[in-house]
Short mmCIF file of N, CA and C in Angstrom, two decimals:
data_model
loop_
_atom_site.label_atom_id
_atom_site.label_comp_id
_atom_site.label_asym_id
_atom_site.label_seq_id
_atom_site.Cartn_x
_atom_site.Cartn_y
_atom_site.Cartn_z
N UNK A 1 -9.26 7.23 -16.09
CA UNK A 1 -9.10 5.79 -15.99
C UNK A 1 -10.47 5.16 -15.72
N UNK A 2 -10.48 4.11 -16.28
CA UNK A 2 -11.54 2.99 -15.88
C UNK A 2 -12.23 2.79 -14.43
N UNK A 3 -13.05 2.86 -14.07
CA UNK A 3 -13.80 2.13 -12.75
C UNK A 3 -12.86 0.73 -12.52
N UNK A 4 -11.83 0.77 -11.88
CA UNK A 4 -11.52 -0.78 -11.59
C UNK A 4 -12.75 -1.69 -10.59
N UNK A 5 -12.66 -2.98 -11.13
CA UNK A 5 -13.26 -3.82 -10.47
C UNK A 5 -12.66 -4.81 -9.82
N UNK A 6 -12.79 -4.75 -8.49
CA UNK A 6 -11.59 -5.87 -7.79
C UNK A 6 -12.91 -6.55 -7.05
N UNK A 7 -11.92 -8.23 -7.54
CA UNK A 7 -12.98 -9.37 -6.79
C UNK A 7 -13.26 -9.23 -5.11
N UNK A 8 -14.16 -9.34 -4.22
CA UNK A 8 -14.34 -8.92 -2.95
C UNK A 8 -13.45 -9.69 -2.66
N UNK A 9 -12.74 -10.81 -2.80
CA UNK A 9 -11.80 -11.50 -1.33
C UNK A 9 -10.39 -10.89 -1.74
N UNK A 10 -10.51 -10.10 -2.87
CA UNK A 10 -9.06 -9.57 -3.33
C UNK A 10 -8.74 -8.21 -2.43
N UNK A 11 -9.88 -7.60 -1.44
CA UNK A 11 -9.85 -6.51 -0.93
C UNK A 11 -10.98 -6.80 0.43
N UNK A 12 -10.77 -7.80 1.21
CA UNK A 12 -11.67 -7.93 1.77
C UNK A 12 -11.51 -7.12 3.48
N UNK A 13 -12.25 -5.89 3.50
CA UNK A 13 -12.22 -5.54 4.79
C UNK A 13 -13.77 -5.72 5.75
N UNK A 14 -13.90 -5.39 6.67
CA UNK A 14 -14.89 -5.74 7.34
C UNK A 14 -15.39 -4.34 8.44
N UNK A 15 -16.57 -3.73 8.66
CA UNK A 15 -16.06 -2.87 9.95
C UNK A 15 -16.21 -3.52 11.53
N UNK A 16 -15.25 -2.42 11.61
CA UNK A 16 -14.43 -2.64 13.39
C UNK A 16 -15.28 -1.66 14.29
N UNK A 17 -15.34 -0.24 13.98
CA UNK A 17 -16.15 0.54 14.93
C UNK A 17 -16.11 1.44 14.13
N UNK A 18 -17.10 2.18 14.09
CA UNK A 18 -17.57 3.82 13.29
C UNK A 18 -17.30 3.06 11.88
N UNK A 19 -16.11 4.23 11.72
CA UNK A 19 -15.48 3.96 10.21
C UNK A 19 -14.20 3.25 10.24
N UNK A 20 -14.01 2.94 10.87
CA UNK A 20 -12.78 2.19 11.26
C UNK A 20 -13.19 0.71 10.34
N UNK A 21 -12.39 0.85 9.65
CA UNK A 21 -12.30 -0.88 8.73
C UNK A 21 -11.20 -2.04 9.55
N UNK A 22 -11.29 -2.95 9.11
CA UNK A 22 -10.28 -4.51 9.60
C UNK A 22 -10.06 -5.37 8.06
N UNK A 23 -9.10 -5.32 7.69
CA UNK A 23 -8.56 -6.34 6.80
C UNK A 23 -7.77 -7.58 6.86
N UNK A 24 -8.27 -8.78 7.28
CA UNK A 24 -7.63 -10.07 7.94
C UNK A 24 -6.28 -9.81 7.16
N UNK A 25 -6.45 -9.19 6.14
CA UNK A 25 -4.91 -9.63 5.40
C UNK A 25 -4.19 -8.93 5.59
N UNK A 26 -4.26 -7.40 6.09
CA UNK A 26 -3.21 -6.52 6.59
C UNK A 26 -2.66 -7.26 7.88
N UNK A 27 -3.57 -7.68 8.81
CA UNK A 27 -2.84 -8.43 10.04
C UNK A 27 -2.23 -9.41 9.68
N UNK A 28 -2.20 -10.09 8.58
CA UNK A 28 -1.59 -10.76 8.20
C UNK A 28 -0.06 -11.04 7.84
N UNK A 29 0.02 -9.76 7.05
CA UNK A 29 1.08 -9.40 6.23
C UNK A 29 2.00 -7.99 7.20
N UNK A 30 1.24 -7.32 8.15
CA UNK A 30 2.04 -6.42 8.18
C UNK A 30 3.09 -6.79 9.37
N UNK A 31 3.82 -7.70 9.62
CA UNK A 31 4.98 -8.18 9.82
C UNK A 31 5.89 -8.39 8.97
N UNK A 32 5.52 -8.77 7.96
CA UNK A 32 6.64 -9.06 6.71
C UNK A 32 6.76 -7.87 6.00
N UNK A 33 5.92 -6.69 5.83
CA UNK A 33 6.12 -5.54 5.38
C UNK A 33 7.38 -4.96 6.57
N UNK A 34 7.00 -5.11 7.48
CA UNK A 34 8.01 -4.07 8.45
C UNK A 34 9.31 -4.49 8.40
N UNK A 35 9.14 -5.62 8.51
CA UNK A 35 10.68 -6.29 8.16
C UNK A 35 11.80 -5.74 6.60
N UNK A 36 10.81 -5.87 5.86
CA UNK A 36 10.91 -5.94 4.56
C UNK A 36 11.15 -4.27 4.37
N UNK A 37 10.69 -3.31 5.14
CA UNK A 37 11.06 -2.06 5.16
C UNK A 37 11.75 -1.96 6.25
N UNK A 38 12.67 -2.54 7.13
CA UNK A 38 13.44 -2.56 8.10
C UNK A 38 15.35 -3.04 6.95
N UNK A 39 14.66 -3.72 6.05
CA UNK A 39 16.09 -4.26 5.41
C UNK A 39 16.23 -3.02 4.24
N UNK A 40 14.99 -2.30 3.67
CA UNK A 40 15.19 -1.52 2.38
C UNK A 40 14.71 -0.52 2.82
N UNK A 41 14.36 0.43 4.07
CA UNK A 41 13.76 2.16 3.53
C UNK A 41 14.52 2.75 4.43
N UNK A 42 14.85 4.06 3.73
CA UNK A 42 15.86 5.07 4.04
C UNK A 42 15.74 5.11 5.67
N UNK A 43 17.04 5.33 6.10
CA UNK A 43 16.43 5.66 7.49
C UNK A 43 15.95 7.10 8.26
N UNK A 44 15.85 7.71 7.55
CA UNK A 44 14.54 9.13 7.52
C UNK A 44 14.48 9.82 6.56
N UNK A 45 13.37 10.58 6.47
CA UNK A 45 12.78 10.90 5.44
C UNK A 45 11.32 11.25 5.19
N UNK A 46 10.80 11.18 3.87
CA UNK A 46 9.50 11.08 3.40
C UNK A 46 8.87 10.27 2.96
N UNK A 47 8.06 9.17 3.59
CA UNK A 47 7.60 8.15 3.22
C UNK A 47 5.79 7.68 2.81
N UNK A 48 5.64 7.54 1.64
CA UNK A 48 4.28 7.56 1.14
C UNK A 48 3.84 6.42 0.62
N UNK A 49 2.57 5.85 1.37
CA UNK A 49 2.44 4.74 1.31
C UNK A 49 1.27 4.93 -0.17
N UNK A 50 1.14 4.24 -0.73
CA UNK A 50 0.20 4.15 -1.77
C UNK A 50 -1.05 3.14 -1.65
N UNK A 51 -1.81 3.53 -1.74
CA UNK A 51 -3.19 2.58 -1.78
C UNK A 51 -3.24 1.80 0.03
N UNK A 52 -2.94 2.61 0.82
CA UNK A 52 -2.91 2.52 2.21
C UNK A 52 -4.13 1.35 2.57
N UNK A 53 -5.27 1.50 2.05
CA UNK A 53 -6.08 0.20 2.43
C UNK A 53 -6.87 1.27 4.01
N UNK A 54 -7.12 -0.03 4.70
CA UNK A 54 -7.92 -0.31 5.93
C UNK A 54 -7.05 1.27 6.44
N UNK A 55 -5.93 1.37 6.73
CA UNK A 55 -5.18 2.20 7.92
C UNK A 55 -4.03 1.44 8.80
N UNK A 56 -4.51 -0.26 8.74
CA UNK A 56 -3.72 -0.57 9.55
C UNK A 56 -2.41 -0.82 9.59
N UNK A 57 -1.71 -1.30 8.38
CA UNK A 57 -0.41 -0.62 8.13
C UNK A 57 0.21 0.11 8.48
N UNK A 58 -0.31 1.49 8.09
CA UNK A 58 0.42 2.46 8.21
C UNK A 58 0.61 2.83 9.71
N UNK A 59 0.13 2.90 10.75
CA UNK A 59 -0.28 2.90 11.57
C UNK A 59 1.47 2.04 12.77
N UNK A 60 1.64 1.07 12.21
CA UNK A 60 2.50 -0.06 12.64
C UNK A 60 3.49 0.58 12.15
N UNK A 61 3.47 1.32 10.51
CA UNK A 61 4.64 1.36 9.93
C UNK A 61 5.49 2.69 10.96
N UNK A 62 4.55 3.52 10.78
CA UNK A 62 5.38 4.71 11.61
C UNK A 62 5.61 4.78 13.08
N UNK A 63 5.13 3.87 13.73
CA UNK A 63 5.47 3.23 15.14
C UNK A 63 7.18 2.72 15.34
N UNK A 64 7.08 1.65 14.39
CA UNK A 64 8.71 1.26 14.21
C UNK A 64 9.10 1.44 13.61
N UNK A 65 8.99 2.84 12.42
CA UNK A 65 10.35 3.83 12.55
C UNK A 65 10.00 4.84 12.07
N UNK A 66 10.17 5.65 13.46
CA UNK A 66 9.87 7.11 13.57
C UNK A 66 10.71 8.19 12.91
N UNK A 67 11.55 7.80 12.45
CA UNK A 67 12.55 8.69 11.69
C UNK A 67 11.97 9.10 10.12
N UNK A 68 11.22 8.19 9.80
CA UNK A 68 10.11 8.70 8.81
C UNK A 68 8.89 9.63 8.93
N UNK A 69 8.61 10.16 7.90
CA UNK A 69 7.38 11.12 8.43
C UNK A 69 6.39 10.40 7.31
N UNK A 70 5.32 9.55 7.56
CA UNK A 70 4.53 8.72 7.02
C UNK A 70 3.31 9.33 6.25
N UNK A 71 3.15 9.30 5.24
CA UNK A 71 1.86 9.92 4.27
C UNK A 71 1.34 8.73 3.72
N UNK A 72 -0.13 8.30 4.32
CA UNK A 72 -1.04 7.40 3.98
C UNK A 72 -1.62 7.83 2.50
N UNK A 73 -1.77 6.77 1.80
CA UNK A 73 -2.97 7.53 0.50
C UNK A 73 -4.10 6.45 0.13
N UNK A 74 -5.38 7.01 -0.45
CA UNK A 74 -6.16 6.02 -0.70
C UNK A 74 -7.09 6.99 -1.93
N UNK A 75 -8.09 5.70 -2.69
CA UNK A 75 -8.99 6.53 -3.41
C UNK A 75 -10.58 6.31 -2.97
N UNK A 76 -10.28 4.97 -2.16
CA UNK A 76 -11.42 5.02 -1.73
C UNK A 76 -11.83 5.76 -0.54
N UNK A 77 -13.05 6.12 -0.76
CA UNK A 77 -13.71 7.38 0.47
C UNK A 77 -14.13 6.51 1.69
N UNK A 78 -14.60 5.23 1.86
CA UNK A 78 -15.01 4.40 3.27
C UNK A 78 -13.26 4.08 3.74
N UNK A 79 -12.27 3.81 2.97
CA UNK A 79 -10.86 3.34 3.25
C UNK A 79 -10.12 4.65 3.40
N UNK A 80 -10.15 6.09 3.21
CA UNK A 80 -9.63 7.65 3.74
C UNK A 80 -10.44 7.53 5.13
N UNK A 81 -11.25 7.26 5.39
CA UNK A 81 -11.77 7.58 6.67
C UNK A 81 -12.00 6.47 7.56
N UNK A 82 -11.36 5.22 7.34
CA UNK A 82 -10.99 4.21 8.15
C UNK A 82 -9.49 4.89 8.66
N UNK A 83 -8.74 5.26 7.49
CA UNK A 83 -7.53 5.01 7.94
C UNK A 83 -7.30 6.48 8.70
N UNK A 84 -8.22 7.62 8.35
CA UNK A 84 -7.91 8.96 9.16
C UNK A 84 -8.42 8.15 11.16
N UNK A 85 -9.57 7.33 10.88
CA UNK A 85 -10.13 7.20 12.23
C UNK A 85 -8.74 6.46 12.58
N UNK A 86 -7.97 5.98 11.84
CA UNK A 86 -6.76 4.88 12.63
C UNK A 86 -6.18 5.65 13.22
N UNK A 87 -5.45 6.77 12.24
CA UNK A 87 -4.50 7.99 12.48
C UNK A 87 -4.90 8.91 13.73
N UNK A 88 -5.80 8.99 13.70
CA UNK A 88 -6.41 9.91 15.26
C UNK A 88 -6.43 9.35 16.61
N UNK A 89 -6.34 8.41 16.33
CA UNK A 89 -5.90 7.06 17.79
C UNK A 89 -5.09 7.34 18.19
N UNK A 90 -3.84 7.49 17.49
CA UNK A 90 -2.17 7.55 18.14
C UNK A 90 -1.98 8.79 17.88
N UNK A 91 -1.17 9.49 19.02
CA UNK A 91 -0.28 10.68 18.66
C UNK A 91 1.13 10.43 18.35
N UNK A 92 1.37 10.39 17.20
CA UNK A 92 2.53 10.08 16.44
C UNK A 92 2.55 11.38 15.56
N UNK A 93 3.89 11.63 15.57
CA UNK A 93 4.54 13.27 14.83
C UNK A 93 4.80 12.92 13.67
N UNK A 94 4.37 11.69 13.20
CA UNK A 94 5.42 11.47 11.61
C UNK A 94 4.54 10.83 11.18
N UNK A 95 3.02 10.96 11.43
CA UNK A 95 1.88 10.29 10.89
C UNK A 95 0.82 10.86 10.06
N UNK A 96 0.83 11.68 9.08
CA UNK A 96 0.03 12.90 8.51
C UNK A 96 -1.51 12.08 8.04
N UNK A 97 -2.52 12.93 7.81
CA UNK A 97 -3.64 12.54 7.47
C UNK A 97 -3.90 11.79 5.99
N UNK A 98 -4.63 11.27 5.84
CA UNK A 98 -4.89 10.60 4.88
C UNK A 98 -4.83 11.68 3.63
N UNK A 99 -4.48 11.51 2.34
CA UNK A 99 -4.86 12.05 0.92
C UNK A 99 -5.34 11.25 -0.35
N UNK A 100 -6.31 11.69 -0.97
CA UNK A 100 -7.14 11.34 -1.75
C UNK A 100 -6.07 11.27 -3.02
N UNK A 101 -6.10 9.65 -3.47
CA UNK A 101 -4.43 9.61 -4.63
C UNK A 101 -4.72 8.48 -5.36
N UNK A 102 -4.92 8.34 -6.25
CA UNK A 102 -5.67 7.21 -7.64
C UNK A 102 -3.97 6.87 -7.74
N UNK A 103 -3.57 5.98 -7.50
CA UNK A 103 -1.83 5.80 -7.98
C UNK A 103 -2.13 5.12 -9.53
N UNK A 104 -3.19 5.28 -10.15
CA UNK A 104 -3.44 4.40 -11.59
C UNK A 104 -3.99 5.80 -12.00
N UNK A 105 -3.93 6.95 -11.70
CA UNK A 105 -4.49 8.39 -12.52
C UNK A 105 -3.45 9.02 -13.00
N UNK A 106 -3.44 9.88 -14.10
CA UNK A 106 -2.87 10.23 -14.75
C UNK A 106 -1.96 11.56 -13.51
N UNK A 107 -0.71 11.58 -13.86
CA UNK A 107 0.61 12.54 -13.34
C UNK A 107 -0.05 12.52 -12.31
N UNK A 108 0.00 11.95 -11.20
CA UNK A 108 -0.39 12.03 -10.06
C UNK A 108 0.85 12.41 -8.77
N UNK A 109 2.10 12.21 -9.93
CA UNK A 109 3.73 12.32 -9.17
C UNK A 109 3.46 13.82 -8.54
N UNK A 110 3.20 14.84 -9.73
CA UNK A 110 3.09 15.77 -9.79
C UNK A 110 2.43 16.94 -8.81
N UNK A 111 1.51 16.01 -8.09
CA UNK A 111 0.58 16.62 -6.91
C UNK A 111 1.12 16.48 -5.52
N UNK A 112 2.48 15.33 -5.34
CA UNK A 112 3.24 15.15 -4.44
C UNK A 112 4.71 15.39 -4.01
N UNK A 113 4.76 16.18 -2.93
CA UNK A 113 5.82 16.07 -2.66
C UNK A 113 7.09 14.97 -2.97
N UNK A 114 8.21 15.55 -3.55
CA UNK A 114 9.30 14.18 -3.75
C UNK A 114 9.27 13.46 -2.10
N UNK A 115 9.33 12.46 -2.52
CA UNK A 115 9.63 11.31 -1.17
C UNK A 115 10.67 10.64 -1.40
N UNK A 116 11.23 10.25 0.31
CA UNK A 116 12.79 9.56 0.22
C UNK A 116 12.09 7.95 -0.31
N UNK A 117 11.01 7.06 0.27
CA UNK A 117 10.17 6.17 0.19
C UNK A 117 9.16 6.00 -0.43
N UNK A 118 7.98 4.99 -1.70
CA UNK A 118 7.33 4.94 -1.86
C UNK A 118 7.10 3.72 -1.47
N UNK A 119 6.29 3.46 -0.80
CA UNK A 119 5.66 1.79 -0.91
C UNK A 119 4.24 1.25 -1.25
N UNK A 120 4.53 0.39 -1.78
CA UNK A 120 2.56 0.09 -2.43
C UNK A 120 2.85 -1.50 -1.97
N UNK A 121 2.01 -1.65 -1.36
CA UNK A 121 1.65 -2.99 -1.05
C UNK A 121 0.17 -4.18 -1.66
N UNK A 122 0.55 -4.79 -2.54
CA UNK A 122 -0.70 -5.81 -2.70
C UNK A 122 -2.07 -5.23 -4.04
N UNK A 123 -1.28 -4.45 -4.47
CA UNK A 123 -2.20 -3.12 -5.86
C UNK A 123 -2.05 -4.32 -7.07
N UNK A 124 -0.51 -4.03 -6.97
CA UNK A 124 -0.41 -4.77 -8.73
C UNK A 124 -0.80 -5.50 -9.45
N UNK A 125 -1.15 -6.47 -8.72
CA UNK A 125 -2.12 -7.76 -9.30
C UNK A 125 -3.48 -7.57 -9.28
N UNK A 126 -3.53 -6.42 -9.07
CA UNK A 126 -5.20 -6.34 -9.32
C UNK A 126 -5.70 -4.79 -10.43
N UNK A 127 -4.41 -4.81 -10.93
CA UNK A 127 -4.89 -3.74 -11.98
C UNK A 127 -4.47 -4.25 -13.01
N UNK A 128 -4.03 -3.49 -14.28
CA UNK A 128 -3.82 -3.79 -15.79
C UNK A 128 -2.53 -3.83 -16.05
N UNK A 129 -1.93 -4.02 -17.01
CA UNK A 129 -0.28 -4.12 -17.07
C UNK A 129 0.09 -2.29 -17.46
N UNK A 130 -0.74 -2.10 -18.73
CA UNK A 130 -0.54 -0.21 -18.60
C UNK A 130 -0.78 0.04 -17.55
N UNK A 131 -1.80 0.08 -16.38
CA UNK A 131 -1.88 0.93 -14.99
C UNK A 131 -0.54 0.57 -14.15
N UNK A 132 -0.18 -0.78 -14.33
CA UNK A 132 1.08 -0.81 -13.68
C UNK A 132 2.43 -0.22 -13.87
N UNK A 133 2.21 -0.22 -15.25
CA UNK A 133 3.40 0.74 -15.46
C UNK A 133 3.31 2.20 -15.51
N UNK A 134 2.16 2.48 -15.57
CA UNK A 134 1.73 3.88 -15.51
C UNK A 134 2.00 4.12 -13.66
N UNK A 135 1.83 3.55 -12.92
CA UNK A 135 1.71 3.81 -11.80
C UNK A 135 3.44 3.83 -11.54
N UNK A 136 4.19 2.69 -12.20
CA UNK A 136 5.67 2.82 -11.63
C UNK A 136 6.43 3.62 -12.04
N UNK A 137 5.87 4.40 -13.49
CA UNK A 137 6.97 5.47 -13.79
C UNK A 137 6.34 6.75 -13.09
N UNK A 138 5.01 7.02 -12.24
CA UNK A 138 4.78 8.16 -11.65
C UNK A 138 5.67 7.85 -10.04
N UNK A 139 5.62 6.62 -9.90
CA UNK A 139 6.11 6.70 -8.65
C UNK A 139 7.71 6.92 -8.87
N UNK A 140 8.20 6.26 -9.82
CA UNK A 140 9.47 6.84 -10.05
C UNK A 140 10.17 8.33 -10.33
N UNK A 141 8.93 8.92 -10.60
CA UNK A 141 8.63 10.62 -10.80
C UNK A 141 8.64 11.52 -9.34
N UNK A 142 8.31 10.38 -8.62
CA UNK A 142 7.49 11.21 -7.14
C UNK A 142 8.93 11.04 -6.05
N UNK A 143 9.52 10.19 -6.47
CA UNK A 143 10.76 9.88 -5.44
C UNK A 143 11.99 11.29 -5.75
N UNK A 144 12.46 11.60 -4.45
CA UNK A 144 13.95 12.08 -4.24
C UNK A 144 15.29 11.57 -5.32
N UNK A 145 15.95 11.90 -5.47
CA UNK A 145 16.93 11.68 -6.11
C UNK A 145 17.48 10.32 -5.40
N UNK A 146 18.03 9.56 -5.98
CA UNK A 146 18.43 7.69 -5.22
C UNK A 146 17.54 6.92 -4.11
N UNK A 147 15.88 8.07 -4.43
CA UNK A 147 15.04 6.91 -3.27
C UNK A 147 14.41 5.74 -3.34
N UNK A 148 13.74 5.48 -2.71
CA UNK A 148 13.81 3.43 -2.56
C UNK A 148 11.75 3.88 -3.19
N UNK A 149 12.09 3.08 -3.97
CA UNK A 149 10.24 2.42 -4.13
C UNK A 149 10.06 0.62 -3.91
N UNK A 150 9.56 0.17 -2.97
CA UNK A 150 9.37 -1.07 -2.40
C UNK A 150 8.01 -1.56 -3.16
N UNK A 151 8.28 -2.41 -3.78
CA UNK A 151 6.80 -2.67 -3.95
C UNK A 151 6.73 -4.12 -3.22
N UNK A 152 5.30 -4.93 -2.95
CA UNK A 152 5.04 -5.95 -2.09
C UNK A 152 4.28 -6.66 -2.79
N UNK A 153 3.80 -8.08 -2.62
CA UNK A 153 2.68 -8.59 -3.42
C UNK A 153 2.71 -10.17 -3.45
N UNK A 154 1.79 -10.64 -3.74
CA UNK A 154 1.83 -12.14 -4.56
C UNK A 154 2.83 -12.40 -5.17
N UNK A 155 4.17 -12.35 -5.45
CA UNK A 155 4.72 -12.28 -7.05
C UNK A 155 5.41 -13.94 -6.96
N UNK A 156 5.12 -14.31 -8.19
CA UNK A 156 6.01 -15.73 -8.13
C UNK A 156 7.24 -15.31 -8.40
N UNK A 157 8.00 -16.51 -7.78
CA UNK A 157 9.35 -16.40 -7.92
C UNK A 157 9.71 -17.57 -8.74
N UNK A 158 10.83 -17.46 -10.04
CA UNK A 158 10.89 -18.59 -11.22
C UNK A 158 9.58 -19.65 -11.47
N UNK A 159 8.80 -18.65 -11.37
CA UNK A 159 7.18 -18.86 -11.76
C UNK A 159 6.65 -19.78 -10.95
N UNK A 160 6.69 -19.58 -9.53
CA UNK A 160 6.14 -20.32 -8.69
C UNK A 160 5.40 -19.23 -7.32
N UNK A 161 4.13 -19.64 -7.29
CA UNK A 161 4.00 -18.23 -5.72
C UNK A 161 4.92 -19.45 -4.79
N UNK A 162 4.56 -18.39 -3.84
CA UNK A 162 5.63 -18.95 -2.78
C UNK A 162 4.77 -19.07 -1.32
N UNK A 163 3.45 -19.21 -1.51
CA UNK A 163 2.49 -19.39 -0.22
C UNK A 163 1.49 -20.22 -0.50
N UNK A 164 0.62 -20.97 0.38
CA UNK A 164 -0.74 -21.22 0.00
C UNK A 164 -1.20 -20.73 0.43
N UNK A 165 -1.04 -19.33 0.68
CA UNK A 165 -2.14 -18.05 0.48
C UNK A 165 -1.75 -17.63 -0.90
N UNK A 166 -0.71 -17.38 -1.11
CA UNK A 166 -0.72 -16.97 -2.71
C UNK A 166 -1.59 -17.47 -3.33
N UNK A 167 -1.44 -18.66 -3.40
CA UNK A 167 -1.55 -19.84 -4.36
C UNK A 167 -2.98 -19.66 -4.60
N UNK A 168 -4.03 -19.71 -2.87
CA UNK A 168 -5.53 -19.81 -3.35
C UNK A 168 -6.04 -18.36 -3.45
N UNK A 169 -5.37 -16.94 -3.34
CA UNK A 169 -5.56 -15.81 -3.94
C UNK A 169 -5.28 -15.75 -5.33
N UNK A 170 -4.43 -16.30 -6.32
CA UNK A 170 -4.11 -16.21 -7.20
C UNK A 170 -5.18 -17.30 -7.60
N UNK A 171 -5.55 -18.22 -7.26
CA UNK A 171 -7.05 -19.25 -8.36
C UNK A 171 -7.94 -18.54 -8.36
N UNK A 172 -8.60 -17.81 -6.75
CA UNK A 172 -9.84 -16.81 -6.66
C UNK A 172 -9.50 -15.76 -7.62
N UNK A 173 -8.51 -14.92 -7.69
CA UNK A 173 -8.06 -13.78 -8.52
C UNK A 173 -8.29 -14.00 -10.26
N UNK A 174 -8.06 -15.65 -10.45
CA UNK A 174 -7.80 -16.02 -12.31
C UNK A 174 -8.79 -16.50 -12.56
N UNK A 175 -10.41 -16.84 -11.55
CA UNK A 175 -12.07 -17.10 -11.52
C UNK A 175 -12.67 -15.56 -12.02
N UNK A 176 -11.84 -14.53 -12.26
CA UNK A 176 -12.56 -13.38 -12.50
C UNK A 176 -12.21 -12.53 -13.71
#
């Protein structure tokens, strides 16, 4: 696959300490993710987050609900070792180390364990329409038999976003 190029405010983290990253927008959002996986993910299982980001997500996610056993993934090498420095903070049993996972690379299902959960948060709009679908039929590959794939994002609804954060991520996002 291609070198993707994502605009800096489309991925904007900052550092916190060592390698530890901060993404205003994970603090942002990761309330409405938990919720949003409080109404749709299995209640235990195998749960693999895709394109994990900063760490801080995941981090929250397996806090409130431990009945999952949580697998972070990333491709970037400064964002695997933000989110391993997150993971080493807490002793949590259902929190495994970071893995190195292009969710836009070819059979990538294939290198993972089936999971009851996939979730990708905030990817889609910043790749290609083939990587997107390339990415949803591997994740559909990578799931358990009847498991949940959540995806999250910008998405308009009857072609409208539904934030003015959407709204001025999506003008910065269509400047590039």
């Amino acid at each position: 696959m291609p070198k993707r190029v994502v605009p800096g405010s489309a991925s904007l983290a900052h550092a916190l300490s060592g390698v530890k990253l901060d993404a205003p927008a994970a603090a942002r959002n990761v309330d409405a993710l938990c919720n949003l996986l409080a109404d749709f993910a299995p209640p235990s299982g195998t749960a693999l987050e895709l394109a994990s980001g900063t760490g801080q997500h995941i981090i929250r996610f397996a806090k409130r609900f431990p009945d999952l056993i949580w697998q972070p993934s990333e491709v970037d090498v400064s964002r695997l070792a933000s989110i391993d420095a997150y993971v080493a903070e807490v002793d949590l049993g259902n929190l495994r180390a970071a893995i190195t996972l292009d969710a836009c690379s070819s059979n990538w299902s294939a290198e993972v364990q089936k999971q009851s959960l996939i979730l990708l948060s905030n990817l889609l709009h910043l790749i290609s329409t083939g990587e997107a679908r390339w990415l949803i039929s591997q994740a559909a590959r990578a799931l358990v038999p009847a498991g949940t794939l959540i995806i999250y994002g910008p998405f308009m609804r009857s072609g409208q976003l539904t934030s003015d954060g959407d709204r001025t991520f999506h003008r910065t996002l269509s400047q590039h």
